[in-house]
Coordinates of C-alpha atoms and ligand atoms in Angstrom, one line a residue:
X837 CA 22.2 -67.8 36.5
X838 CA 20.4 -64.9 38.0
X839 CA 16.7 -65.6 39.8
X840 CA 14.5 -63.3 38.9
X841 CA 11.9 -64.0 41.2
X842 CA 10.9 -61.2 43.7
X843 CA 12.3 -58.5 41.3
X844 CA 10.6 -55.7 40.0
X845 CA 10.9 -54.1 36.4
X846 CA 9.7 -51.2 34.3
X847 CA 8.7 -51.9 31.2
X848 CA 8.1 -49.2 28.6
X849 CA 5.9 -49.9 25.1
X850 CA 4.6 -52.8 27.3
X851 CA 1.0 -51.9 25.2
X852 CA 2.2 -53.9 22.1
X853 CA 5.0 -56.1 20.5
X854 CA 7.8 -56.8 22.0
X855 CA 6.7 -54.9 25.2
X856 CA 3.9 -57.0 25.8
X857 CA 5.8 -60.4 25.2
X858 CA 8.7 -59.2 27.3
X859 CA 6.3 -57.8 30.3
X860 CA 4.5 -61.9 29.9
X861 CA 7.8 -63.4 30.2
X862 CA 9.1 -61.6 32.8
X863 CA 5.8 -62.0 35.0
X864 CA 6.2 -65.4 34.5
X865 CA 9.8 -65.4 36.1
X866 CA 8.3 -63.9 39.1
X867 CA 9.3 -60.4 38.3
X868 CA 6.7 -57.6 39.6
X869 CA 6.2 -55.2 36.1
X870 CA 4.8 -52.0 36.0
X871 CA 3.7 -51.6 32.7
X872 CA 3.6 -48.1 30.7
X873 CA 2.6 -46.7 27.2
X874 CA 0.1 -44.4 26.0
X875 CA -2.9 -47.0 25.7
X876 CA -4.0 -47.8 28.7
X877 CA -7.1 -49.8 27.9
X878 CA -4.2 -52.2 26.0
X879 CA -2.0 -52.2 29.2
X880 CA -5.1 -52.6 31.8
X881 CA -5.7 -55.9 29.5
X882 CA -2.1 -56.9 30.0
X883 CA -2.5 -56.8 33.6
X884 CA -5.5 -59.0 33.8
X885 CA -3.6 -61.4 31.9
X886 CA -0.7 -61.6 34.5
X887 CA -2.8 -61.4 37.0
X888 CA -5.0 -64.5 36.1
X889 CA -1.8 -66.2 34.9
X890 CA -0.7 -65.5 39.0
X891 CA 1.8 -62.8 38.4
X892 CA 2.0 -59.6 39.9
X893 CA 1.5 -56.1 37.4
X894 CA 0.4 -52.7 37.7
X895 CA -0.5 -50.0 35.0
X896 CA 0.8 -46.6 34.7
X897 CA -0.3 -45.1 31.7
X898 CA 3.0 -43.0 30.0
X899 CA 3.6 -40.9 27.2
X900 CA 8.1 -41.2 27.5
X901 CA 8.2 -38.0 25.6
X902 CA 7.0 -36.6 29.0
X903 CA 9.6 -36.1 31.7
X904 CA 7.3 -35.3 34.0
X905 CA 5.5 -38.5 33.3
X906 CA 8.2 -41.0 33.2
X907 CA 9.7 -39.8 36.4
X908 CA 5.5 -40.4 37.9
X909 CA 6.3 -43.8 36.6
X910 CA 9.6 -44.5 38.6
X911 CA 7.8 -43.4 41.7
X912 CA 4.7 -45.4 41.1
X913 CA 7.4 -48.4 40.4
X914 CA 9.1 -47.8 43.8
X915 CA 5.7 -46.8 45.7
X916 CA 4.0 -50.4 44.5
X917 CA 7.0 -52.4 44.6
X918 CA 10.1 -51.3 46.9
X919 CA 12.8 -51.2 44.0
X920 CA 13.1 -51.1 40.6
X921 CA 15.8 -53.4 39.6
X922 CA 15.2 -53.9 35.8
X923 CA 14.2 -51.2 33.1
X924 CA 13.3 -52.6 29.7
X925 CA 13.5 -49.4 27.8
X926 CA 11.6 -50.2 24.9
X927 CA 8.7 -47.9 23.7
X928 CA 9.5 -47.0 20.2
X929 CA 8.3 -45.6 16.8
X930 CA 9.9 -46.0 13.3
X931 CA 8.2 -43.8 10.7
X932 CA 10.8 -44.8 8.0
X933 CA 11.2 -42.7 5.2
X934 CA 12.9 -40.8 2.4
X935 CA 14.7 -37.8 2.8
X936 CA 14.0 -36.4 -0.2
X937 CA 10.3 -36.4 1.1
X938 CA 11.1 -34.2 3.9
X939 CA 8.7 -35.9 6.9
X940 CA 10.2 -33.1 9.3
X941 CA 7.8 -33.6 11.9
X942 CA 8.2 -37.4 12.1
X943 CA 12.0 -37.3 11.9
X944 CA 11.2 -34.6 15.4
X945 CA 8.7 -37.3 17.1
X946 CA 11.5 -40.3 16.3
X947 CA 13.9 -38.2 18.2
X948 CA 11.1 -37.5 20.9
X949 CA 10.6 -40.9 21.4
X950 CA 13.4 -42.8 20.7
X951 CA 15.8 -40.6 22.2
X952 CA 14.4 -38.7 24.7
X953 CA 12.1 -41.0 26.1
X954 CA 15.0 -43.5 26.3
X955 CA 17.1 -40.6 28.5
X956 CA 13.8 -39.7 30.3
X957 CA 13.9 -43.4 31.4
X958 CA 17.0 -43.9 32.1
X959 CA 17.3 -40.6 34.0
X960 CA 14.2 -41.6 35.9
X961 CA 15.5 -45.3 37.3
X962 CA 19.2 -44.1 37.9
X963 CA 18.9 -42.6 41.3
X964 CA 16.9 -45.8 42.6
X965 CA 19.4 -48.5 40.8
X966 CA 22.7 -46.2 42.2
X967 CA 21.0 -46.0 45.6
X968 CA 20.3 -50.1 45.8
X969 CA 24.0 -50.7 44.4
X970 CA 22.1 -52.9 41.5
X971 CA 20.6 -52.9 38.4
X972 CA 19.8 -53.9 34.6
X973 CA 18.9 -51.8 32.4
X974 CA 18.1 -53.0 28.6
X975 CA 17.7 -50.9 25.8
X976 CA 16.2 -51.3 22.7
X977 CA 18.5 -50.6 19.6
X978 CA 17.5 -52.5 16.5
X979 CA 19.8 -54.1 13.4
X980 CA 18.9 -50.1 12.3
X981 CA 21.4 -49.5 15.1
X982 CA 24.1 -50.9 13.0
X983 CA 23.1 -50.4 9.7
X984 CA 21.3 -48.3 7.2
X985 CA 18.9 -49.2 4.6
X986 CA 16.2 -46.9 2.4
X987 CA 14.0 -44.7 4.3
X988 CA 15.9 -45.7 8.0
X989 CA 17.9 -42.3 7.6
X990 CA 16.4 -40.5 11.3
X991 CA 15.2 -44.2 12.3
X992 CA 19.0 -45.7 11.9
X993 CA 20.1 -42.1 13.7
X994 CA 18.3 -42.6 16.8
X995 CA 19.1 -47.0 17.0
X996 CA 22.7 -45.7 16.9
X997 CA 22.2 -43.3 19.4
X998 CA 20.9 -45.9 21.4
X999 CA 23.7 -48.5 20.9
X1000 CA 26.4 -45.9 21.6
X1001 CA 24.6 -44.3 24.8
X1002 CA 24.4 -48.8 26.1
X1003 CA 28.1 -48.9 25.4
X1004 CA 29.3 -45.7 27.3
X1005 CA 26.5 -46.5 30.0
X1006 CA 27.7 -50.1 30.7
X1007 CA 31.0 -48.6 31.0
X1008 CA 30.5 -46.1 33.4
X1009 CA 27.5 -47.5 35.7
X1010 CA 28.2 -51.6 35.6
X1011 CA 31.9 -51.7 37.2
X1012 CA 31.3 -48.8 39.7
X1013 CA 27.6 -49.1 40.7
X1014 CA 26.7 -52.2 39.9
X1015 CA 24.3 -51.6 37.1
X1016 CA 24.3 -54.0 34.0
X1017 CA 23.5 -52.7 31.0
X1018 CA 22.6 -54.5 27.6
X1019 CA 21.6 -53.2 23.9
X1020 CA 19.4 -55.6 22.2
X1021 CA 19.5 -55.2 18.3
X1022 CA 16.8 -57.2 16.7
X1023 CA 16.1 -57.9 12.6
X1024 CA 12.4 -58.0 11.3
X1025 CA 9.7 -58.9 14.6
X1026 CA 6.2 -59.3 13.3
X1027 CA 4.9 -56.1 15.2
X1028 CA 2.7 -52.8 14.7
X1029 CA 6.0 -50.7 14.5
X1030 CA 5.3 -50.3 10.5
X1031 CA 1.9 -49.0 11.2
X1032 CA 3.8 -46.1 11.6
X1033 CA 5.1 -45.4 8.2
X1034 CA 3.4 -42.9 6.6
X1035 CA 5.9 -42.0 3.2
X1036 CA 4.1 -43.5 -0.3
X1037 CA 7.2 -44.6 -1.2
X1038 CA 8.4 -47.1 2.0
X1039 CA 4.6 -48.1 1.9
X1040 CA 5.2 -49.2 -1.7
X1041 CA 7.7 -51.7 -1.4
X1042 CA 6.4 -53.0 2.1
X1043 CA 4.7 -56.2 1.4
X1044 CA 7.8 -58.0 0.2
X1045 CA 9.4 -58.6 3.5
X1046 CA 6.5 -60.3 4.9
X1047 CA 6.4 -62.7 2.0
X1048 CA 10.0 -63.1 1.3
X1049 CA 11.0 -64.5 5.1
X1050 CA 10.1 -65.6 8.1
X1051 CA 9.8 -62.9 10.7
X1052 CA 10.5 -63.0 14.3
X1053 CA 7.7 -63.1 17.1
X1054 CA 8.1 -60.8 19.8
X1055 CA 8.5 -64.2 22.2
X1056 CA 11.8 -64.1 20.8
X1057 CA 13.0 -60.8 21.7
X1058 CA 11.8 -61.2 25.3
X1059 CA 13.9 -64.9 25.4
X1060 CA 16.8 -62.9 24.6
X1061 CA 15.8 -60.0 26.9
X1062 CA 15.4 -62.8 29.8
X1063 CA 18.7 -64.7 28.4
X1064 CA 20.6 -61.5 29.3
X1065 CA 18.5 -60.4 32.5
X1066 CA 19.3 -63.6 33.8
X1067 CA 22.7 -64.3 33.0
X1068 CA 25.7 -65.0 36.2
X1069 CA 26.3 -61.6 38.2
X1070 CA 29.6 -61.2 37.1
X1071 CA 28.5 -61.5 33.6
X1072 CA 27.1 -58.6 31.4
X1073 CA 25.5 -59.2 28.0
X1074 CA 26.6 -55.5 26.4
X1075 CA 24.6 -56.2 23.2
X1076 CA 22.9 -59.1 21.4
X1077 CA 22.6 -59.0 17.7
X1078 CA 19.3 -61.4 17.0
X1079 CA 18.1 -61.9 13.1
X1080 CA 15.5 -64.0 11.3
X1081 CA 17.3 -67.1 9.5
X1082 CA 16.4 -66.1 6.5
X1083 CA 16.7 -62.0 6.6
X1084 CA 19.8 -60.7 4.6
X1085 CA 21.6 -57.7 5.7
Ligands
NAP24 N1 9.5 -54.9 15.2 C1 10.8 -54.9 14.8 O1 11.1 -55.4 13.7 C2 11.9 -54.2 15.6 C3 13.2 -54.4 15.2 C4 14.2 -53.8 15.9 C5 13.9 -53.0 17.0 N2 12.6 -52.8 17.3 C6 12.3 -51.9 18.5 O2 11.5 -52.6 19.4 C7 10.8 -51.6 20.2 C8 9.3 -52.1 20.3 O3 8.7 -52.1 19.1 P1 7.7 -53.2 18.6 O4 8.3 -53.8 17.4 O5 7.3 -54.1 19.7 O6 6.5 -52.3 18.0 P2 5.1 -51.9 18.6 O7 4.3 -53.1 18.8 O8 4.6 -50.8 17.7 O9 5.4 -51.3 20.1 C9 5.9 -50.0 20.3 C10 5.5 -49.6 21.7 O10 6.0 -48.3 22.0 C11 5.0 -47.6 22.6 N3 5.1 -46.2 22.4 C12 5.2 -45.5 21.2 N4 5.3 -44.2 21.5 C13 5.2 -44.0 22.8 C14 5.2 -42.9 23.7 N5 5.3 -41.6 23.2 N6 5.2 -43.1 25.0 C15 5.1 -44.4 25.5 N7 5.1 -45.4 24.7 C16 5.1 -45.3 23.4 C17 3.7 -48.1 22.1 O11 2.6 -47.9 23.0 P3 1.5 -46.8 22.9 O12 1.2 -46.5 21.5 O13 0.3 -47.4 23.6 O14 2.0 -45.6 23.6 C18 4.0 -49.6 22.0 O15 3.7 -50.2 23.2 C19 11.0 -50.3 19.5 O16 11.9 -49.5 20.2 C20 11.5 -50.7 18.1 O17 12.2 -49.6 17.5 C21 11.6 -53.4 16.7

């Protein structure tokens, strides 16, 4: 098994969710996280928390659909901590809707986000990882990365993207640099990500999922996110489907 301790991460949507619980857990295995999203009041109360918990954490607020931005992030990462040897490219949106309802300009900012924040990441950590010979980057794909359902159209589009760009990148960066790479494709997690939904129609028939099963907590994602992080050296996790018992699909 791998030791985390004395690593350093970056993890992105670290303001909410998954983020949060994945920055906690990884804290907690001694790993040194900077910790980016747009809210910064969110992620400066995140910090406290690690730091009064006796982990190490530092904020840099982030808007991924910035290059500019997420490339300041990697070089506060390396500035505070020396290396940046796990990215947990996470921040997300999911806007679900019809297409017959034509939500142009959220289909735009799901590809803003989703997409090219994941590549502005990704592009941002590279050099550092290739230069130390060692890595592990995770992205975050979703069930949506695999398959569609109403209103996941653009949403589905840009989980797939995400999966396929995991598969090529493990190929090409783990056996010649060094750099693991895993896809993490989770069912339902009780999170903000709906808040997001704006279409009358998905908004409609929302409240029967909540009833109907037992959602995931985000302390389940980041237990697989740490199952993979920490697996042997030799061993990469390329993707890790994880569903609530009870969700069909
Ligand atoms: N919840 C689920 O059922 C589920 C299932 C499968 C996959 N996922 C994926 O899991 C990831 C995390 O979602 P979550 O469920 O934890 O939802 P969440 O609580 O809404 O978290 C989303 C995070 O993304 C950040 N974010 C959004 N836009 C951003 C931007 N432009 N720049 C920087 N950060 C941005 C948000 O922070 P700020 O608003 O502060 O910027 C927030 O921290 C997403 O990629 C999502 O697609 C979730």
């Amino acid at each position: 098994m791998t030791d985390l301790t004395g690593t350093s991460a970056i993890v992105t949507g670290a303001s909410s969710g998954i983020g949060e619980a994945t920055a906690h857990r990884l804290a907690q295995d001694g790993v040194s996280v900077a910790l980016a999203a747009r809210r910064e009041e969110r992620l400066n109360a995140l910090r406290d928390d690690i730091d009064a918990e006796g982990g190490t954490a530092i904020v840099c607020p982030t808007d991924v659909t910035d290059r500019d931005q997420v490339q300041a992030l990697a070089d506060a990462t390396l500035d505070a901590f020396g290396s940046i040897d796990i990215l947990v490219n996470n921040a997300g949106i999911m806007p679900l809707s019809l297409m017959e309802n034509l939500h142009e300009g959220e289909w735009e900012q799901m590809v803003d986000v989703n997409v090219k924040g994941v590549l502005h990441a990704v592009g941002a950590v590279l050099p550092a990882m290739m230069e130390q010979e060692q890595g592990h980057i995770v992205n975050i794909s979703s069930v949506a990365g695999r398959r569609t359902f109403p209103g996941s159209a653009v949403y589905s589009g840009t989980k797939f993207f995400v999966r396929a760009l995991s598969e090529r990148m493990r190929n090409e960066l783990a056996p010649s640099h060094n750099i693991r790479v895993t896809s993490i494709e989770p069912g339902a997690v009780d999170t903000e990500l709906p808040n997001t939904i704006t279409d009358e129609d998905i908004l409609a028939g929302m409240g029967d999922m909540q009833d109907e099963m037992q959602m995931m907590e985000s302390a389940d994602i980041a237990d697989t996110i740490h199952y993979a992080l920490t697996a042997p050296e030799h061993v990469d996790v390329e993707e890790l489907l994880v569903m609530p018992t009870d969700q069909q699909g």
